[in-house]
XYZ file of N, CA and C in Angstrom:
798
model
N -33.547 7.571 2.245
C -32.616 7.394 1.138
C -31.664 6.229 1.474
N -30.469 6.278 1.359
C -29.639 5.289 1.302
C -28.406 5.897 1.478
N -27.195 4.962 2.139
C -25.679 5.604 2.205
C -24.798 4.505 1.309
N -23.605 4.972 1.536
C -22.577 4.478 0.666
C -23.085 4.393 -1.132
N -22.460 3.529 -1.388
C -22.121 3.607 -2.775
C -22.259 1.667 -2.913
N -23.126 1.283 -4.270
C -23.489 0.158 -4.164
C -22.361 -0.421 -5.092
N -21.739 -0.056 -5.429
C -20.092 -0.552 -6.155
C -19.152 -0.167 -5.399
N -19.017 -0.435 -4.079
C -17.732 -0.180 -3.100
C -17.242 -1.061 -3.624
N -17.759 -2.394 -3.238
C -17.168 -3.598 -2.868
C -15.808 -3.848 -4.505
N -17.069 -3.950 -5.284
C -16.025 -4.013 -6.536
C -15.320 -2.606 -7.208
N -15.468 -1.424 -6.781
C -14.062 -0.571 -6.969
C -12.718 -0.829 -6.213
N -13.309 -1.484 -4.742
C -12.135 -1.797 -4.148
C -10.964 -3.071 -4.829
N -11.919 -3.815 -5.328
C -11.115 -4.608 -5.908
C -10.718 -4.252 -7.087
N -11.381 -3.599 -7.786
C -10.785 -2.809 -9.293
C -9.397 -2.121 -8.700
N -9.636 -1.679 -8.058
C -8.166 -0.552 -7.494
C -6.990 -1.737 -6.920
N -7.686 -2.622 -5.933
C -6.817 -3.577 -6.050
C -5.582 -4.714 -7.084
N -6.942 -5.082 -8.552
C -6.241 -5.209 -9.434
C -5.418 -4.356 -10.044
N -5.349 -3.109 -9.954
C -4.807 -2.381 -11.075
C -3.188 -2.346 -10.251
N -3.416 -2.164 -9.130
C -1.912 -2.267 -8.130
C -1.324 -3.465 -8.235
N -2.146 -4.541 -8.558
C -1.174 -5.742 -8.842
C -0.776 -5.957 -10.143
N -1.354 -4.989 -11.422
C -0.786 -4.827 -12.752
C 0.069 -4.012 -12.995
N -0.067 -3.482 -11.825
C 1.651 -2.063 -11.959
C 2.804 -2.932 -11.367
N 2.254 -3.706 -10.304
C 3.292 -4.543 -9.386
C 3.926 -5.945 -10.406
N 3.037 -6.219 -11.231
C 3.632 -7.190 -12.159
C 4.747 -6.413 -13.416
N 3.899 -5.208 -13.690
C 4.868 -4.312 -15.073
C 6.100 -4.432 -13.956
N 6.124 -3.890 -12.949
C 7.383 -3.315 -12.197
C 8.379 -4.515 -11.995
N 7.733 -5.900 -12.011
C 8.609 -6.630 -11.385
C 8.982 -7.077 -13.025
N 8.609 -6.950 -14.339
C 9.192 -7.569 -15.221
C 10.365 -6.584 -15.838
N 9.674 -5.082 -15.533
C 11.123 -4.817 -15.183
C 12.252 -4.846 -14.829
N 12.149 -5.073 -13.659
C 13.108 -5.438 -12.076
C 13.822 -6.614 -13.407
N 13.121 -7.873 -13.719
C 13.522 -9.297 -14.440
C 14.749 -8.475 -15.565
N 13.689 -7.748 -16.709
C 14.709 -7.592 -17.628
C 15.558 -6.742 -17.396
N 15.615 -5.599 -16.861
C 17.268 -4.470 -16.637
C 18.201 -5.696 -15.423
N 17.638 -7.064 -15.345
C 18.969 -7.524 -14.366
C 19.474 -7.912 -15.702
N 18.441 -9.032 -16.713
C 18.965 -9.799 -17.358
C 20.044 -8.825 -18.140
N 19.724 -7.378 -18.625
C 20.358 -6.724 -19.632
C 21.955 -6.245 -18.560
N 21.677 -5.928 -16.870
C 22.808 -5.773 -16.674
C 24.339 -6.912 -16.956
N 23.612 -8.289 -16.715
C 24.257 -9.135 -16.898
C 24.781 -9.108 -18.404
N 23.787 -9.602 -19.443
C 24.672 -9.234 -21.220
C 25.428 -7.903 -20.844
N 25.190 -6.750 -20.559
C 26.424 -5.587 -20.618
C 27.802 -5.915 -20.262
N 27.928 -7.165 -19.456
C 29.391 -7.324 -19.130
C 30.083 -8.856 -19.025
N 29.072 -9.526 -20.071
C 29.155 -11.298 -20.540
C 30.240 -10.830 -21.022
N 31.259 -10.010 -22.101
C 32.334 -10.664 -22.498
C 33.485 -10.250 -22.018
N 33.289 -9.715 -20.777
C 34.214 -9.438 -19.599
C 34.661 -10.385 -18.694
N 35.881 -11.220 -18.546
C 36.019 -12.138 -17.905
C 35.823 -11.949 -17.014
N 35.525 -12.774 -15.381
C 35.239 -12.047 -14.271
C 36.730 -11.718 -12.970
N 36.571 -10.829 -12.379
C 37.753 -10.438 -12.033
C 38.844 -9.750 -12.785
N 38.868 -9.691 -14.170
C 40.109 -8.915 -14.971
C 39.721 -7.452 -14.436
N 41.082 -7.068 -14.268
C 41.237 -5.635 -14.594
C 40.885 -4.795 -15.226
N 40.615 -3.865 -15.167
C 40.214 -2.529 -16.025
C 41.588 -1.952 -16.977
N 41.536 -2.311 -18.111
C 42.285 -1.906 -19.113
C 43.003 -0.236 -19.323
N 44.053 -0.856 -19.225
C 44.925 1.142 -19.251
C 44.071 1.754 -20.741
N 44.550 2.811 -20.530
C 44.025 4.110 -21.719
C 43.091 3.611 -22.546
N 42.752 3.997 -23.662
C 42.178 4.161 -25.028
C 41.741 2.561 -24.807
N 42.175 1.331 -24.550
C 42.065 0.123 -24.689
C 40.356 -0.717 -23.670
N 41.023 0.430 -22.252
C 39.472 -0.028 -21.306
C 38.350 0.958 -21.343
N 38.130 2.063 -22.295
C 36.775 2.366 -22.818
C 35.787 1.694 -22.962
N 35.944 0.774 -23.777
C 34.773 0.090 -23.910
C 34.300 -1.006 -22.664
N 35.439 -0.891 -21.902
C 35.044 -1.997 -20.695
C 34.507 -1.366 -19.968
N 34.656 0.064 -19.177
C 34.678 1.082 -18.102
C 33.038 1.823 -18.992
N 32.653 1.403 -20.209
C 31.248 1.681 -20.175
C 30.536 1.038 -20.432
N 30.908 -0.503 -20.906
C 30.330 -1.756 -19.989
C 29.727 -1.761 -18.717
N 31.024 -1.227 -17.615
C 30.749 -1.730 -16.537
C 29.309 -0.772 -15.858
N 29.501 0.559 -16.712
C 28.749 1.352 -15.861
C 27.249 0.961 -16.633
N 27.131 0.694 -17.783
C 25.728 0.890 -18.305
C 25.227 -0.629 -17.311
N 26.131 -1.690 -17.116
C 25.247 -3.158 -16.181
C 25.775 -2.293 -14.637
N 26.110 -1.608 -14.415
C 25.868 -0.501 -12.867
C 24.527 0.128 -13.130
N 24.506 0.911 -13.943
C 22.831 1.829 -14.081
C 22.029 0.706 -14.414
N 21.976 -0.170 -15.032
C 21.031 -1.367 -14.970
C 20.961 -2.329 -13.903
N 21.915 -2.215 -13.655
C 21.019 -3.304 -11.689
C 20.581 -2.046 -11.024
N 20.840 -1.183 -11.425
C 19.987 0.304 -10.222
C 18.696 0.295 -10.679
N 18.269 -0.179 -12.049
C 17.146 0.119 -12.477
C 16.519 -1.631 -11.788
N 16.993 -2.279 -12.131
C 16.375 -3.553 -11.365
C 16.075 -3.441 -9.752
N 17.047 -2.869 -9.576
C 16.720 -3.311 -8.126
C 15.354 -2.040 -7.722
N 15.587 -0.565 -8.278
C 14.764 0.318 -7.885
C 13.370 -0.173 -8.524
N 13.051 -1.261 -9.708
C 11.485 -1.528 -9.807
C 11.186 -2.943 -8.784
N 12.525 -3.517 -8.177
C 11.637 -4.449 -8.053
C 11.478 -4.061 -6.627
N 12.020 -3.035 -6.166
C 11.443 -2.416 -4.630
C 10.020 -1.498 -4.953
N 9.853 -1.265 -5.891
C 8.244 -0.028 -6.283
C 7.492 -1.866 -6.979
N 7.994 -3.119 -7.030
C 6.783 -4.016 -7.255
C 6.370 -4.444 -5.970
N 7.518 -4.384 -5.163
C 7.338 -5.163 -3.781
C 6.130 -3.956 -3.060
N 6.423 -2.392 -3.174
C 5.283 -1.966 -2.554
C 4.150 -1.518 -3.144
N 4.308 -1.908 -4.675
C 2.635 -1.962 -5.251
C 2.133 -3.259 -4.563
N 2.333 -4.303 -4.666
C 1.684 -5.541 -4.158
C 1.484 -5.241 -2.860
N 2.437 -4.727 -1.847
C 1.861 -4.436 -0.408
C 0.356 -3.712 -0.276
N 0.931 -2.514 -1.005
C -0.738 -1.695 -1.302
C -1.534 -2.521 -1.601
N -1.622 -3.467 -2.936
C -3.124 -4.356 -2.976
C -3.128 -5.201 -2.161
N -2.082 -5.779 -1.362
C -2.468 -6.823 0.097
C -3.584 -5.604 1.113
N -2.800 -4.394 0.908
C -3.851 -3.550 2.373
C -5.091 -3.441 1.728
N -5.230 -2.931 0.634
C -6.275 -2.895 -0.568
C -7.523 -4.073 0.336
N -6.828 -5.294 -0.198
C -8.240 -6.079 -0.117
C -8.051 -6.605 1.576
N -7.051 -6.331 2.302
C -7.488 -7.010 3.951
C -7.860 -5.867 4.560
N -7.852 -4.413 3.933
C -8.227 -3.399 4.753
C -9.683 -3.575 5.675
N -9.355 -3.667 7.335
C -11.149 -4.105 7.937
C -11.359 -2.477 8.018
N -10.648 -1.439 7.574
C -11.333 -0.053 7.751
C -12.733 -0.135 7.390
N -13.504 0.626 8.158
C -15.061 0.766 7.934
C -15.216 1.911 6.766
N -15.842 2.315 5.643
C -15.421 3.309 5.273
C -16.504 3.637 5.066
N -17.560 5.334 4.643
C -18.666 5.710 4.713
C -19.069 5.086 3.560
N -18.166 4.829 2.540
C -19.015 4.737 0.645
C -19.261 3.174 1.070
N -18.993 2.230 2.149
C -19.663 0.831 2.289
C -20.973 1.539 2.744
N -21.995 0.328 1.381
C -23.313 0.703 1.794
C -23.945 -0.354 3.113
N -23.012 -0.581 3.972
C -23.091 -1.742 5.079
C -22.292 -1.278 6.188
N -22.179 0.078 5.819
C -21.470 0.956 7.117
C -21.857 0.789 8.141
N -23.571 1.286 8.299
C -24.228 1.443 9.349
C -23.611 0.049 10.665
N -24.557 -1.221 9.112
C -24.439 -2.378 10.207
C -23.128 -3.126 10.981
N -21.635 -2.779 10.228
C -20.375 -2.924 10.611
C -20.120 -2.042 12.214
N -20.776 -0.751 11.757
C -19.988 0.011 12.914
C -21.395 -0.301 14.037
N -22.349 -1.020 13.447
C -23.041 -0.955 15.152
C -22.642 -2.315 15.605
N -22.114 -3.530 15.135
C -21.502 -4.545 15.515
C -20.144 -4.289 16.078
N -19.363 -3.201 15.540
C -17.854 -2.886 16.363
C -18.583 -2.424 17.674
N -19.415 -1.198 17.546
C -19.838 -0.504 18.516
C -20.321 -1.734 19.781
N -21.200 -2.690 19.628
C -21.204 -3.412 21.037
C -20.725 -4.025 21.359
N -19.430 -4.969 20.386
C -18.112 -5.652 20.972
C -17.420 -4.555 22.021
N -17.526 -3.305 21.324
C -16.621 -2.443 22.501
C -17.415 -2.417 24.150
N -18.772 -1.963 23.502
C -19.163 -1.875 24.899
C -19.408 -2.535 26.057
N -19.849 -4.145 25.310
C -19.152 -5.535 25.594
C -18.220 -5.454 26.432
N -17.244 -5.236 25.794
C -16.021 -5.621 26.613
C -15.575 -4.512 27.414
N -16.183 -3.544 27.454
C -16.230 -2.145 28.385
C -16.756 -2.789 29.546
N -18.113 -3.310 29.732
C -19.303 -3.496 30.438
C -18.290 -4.358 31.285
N -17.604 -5.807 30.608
C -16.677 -6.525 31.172
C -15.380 -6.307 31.903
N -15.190 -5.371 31.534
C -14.046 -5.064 32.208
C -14.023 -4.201 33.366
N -15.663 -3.280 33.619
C -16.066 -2.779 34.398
C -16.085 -3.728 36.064
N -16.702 -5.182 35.057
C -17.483 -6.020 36.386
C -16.130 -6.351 36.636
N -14.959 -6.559 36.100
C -14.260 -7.585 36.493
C -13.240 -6.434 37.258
N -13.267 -5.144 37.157
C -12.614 -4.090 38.479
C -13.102 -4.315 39.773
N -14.445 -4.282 39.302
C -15.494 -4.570 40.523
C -15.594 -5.832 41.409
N -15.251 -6.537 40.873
C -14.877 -7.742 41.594
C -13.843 -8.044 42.024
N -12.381 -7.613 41.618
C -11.369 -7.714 42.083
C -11.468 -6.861 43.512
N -12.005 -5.586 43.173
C -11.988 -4.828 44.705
C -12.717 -5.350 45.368
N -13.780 -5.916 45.162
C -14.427 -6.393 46.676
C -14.102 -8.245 46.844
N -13.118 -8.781 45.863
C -12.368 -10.067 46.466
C -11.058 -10.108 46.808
N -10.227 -8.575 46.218
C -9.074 -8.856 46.333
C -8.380 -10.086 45.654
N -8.821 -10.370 44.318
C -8.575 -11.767 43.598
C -9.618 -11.900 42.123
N -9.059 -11.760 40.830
C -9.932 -12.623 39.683
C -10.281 -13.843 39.483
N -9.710 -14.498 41.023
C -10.100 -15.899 40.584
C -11.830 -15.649 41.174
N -12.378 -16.961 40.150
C -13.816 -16.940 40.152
C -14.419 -16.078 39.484
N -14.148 -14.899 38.928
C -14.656 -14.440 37.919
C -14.741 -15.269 36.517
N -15.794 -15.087 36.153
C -16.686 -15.830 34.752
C -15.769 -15.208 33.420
N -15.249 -16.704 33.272
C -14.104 -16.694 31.493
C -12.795 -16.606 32.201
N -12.239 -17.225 33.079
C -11.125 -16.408 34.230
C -10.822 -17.740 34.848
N -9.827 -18.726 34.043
C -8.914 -20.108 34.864
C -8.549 -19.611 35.977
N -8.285 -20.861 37.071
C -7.619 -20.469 37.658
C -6.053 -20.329 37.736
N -5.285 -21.230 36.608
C -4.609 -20.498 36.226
C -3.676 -19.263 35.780
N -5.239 -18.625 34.706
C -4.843 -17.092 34.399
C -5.260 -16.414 35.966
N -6.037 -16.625 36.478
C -6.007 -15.935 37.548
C -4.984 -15.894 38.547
N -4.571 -16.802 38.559
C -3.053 -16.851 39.689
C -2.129 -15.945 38.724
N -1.916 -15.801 37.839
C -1.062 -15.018 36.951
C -1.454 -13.307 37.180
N -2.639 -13.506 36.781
C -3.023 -11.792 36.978
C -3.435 -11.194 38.403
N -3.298 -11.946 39.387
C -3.363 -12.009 40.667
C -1.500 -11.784 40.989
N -0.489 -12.537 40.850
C 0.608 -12.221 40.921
C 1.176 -10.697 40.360
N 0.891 -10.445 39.663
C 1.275 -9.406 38.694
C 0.141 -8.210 39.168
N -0.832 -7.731 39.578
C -1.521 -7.148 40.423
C -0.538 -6.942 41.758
N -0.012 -7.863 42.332
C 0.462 -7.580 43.280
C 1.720 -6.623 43.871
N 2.511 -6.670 42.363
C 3.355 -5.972 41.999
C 3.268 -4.596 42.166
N 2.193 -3.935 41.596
C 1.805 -2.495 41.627
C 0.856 -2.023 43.140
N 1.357 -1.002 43.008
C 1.044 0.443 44.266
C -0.854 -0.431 44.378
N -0.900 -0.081 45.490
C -2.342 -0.481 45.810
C -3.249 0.237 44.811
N -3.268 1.347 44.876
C -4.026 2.707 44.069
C -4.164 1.999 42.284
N -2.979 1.607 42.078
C -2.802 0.959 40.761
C -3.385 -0.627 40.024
N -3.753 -1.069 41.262
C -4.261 -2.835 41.389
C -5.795 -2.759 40.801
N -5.542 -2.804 39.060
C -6.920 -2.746 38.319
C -6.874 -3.913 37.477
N -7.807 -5.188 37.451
C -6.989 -5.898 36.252
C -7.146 -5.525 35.106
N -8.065 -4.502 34.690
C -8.362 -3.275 33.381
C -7.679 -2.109 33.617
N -6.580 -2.020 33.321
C -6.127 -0.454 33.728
C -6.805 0.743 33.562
N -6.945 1.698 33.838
C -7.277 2.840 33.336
C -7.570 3.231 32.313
N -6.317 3.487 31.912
C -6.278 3.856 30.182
C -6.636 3.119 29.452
N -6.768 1.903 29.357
C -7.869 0.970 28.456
C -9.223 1.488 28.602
N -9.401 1.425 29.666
C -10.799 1.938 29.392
C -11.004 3.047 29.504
N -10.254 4.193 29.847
C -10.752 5.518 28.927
C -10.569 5.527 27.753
N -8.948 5.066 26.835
C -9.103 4.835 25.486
C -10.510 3.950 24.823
N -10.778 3.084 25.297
C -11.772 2.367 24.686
C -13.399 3.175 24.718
N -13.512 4.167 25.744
C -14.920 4.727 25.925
C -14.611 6.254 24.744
N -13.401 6.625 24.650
C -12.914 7.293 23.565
C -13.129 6.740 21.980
N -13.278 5.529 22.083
C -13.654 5.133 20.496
C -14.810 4.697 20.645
N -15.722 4.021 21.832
C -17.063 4.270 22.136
C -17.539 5.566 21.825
N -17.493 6.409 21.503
C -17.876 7.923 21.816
C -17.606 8.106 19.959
N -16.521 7.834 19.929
C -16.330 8.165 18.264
C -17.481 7.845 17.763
N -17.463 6.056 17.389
C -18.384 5.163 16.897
C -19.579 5.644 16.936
N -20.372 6.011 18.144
C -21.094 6.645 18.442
C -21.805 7.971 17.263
N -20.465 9.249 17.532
C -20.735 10.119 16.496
C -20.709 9.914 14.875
N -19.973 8.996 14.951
C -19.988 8.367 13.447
C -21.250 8.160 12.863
N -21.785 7.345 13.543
C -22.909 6.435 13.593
C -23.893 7.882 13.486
N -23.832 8.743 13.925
C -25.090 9.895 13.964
C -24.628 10.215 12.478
N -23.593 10.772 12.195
C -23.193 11.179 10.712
C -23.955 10.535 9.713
N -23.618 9.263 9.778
C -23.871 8.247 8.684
C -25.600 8.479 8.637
N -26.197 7.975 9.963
C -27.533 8.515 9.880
C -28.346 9.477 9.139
N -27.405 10.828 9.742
C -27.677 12.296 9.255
C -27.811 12.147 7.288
N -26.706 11.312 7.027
C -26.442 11.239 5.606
C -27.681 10.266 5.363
N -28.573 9.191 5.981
C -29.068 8.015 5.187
C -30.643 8.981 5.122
N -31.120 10.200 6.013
C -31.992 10.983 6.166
C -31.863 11.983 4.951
N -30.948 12.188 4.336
C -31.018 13.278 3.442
C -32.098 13.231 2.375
N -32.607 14.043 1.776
C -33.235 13.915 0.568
C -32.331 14.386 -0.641
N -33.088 13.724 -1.812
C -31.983 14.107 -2.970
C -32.481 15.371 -3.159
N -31.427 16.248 -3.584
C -31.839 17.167 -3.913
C -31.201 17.798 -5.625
N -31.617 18.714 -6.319
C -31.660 19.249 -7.791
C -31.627 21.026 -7.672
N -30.799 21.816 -7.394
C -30.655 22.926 -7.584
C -30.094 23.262 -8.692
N -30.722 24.272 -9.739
C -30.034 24.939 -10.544
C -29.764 26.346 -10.152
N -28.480 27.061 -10.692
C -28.404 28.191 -10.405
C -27.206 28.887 -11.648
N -27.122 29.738 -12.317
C -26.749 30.333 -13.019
C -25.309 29.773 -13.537
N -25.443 29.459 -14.419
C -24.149 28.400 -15.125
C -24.148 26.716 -14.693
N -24.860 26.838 -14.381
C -25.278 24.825 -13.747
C -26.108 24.476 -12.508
N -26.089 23.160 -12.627
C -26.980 22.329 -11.343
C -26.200 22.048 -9.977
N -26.659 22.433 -9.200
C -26.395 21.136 -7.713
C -27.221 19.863 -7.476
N -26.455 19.076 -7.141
C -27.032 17.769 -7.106
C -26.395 16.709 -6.320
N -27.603 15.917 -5.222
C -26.899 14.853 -4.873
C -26.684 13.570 -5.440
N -26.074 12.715 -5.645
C -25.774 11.269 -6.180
C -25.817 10.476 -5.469
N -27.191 9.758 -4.884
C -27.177 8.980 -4.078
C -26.453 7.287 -4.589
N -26.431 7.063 -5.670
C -26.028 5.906 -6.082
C -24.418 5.964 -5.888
N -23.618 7.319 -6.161
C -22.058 6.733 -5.723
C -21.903 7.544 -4.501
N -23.136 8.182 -3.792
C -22.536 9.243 -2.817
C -21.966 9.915 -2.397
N -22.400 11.063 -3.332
C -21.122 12.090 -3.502
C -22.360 13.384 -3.407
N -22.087 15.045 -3.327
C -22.629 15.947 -3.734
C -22.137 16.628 -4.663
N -22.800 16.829 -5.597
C -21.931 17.299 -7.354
C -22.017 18.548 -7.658
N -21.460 19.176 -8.441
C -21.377 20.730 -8.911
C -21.343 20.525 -9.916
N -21.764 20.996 -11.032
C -22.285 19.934 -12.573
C -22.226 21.821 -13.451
N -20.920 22.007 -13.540
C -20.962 23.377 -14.441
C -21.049 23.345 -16.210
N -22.077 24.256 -16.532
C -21.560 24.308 -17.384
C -20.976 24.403 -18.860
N -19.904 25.466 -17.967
C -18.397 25.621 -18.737
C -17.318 25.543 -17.783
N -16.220 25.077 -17.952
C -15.214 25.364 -17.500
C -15.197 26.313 -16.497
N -15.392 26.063 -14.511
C -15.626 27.693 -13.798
C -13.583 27.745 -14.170
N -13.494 29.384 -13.760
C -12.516 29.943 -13.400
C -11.502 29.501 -12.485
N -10.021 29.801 -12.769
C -9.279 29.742 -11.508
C -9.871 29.801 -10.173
N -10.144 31.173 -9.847
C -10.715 31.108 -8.456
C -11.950 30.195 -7.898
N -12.764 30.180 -8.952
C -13.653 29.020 -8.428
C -13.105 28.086 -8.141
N -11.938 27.330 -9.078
C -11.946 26.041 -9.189
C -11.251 25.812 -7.324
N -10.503 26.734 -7.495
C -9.037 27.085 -6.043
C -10.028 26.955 -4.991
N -11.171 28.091 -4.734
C -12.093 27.797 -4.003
C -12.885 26.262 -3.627
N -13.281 25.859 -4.498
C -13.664 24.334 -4.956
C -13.042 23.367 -3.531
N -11.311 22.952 -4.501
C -10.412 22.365 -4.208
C -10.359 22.490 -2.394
N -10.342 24.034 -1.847
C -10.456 24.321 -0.672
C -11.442 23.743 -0.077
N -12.548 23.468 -0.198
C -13.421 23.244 0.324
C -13.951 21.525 0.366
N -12.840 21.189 -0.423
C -13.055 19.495 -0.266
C -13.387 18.827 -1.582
N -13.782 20.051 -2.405
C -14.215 19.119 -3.936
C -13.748 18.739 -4.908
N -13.469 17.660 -5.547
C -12.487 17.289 -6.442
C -12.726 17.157 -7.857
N -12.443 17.382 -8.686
C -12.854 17.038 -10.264
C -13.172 15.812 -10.549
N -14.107 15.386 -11.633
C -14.193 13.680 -11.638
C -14.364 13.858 -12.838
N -13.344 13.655 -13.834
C -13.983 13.651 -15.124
C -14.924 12.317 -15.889
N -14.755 11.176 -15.361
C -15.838 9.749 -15.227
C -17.165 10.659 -14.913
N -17.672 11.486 -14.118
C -18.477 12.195 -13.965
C -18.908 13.391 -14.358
N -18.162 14.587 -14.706
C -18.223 15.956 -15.457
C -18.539 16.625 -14.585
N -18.470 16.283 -13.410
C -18.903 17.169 -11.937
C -17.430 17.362 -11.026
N -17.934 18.111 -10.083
C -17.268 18.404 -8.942
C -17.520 18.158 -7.940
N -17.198 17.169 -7.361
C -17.679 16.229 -6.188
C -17.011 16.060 -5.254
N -17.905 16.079 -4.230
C -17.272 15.545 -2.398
C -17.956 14.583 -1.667
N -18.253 13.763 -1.098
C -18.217 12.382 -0.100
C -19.817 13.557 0.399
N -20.656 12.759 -0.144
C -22.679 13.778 0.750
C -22.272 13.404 1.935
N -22.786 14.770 2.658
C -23.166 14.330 4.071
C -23.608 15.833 4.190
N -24.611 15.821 5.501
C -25.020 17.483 4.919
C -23.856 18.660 5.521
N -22.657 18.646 5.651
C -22.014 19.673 5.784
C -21.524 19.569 4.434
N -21.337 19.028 3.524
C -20.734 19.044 2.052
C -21.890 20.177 1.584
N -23.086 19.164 1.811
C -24.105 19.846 0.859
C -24.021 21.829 1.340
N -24.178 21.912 2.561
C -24.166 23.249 3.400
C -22.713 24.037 2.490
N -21.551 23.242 2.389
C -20.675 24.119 1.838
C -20.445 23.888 0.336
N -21.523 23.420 -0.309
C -21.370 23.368 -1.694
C -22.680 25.041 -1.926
N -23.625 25.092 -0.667
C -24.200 25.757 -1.442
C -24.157 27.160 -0.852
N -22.894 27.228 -0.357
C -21.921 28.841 0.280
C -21.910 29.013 -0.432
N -21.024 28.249 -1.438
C -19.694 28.667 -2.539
C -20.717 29.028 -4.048
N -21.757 28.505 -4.006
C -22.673 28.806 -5.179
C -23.633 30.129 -4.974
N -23.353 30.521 -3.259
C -24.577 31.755 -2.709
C -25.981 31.313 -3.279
N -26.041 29.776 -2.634
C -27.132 29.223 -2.956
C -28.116 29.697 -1.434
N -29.637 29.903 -1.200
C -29.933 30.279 0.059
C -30.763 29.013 0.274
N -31.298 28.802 1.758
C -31.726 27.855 2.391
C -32.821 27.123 1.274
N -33.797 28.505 1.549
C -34.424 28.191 -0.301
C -34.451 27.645 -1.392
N -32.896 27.401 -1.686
C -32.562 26.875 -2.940
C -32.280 28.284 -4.314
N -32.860 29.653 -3.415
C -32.580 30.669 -4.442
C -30.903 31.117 -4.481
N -30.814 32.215 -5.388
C -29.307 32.574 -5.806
C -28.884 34.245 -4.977
């Protein structure tokens, strides 16, 4: 079969535009409640006083309606400034995500830069202990080596790694992720589609947006729906289903909740 979803690329940017059309409404906001705070208090000279009794009414709610109007300016044009942030993360996001139908090949290219530079950082422990020195190690000035040779010297013998530790257990820690990821995604590109009916509707996978669907129907019940929701599945009305991200533990707990059996019986 196939993974992800072959309209990632352009939902991401659909979602992207739509954050920069809220971020534009917001900022013409932000524009007009300044311009209107300003007319609220044009025929107020600037600096006069606030008028005794009955006389500074109309000034003292002047002043406050261009007060609640720069609050309203300033509060859209801080919600335009972080709609536009969102569509900056929107489209530079390098997150790998499962619905890219180019998952696979992203995360096995992260996967051997890491191990890459695992493998490297291995040799270059290994060589420091048996030279006592990075100089002459391959990609390694002598320069930077007099630097990381100084600064080595600094720390407890026990401690003299030019890869510390924790780099490379953190890094064999996202080696290991990548890894299981990578089986997931698999597990998901092996699935077959599948078509269960069972008493009030179908189960079904969607390999084209990759999702597993619950297709009722009528309207299920509160508790179904509560149940549903628990279990990861969300309403899609673009779809008329009840859907979660395929992978076969979705499918496994879509077909608990239906007392669907291995079978496919009820």
């Amino acid at each position: 079969m196939s993974i992800g979803r072959q309209d990632y690329e352009e939902r991401r940017e659909a979602r992207a535009d739509r954050l920069e059309e809220r971020a534009r409404k917001a900022a013409g906001k932000a524009a007009d409640a300044f311009c209107r705070s300003e007319d609220a208090v044009r025929g107020i000279p600037a600096g006069q006083p606030i008028l005794p009794g009955a006389r500074g009414i109309p000034q003292r709610k002047a002043q406050e309606r261009s007060w609640s109007l720069m609050g309203k300016s300033v509060e859209n044009d801080q919600k335009a400034a972080y709609l536009q942030g969102r569509a900056d993360a929107t489209r530079g996001n390098t997150a790998i995500s499962s619905d890219d139908p180019e998952a696979v090949e992203k995360l096995e290219a992260k996967l051997k830069a890491l191990q890459d530079a695992q493998e490297r950082d291995k040799a270059l422990n290994a060589y420091y202990r048996k030279h006592k020195t990075v100089k002459g190690f391959p990609g390694i000035s002598d320069a930077q080596a007099a630097k990381v040779d100084a600064r080595l010297a600094e720390l407890r013998e026990a401690l003299r790694r030019p890869a510390p530790a924790f780099q490379l257990s953190n890094r064999n820690a996202e080696i290991n992720r990548l890894k299981k990821r990578l089986q997931q995604l698999q597990a998901v590109d092996e699935m077959e589609h599948i078509e269960i009916s069972f008493p009030g509707g179908l189960l079904t996978t969607n390999e084209e947006i990759n999702r597993v669907q619950i297709i009722f129907d009528d309207t299920p019940d509160e508790a179904t729906r509560a149940k549903l929701k628990a279990n990861g599945f969300r309403w899609a009305p673009s779809e008329g289903a009840w859907q979660t991200q395929r992978t076969p533990a979705a499918l496994a707990r879509a077909k608990w909740l239906l007392g669907i059996t291995e079978e496919g019986g009820i």
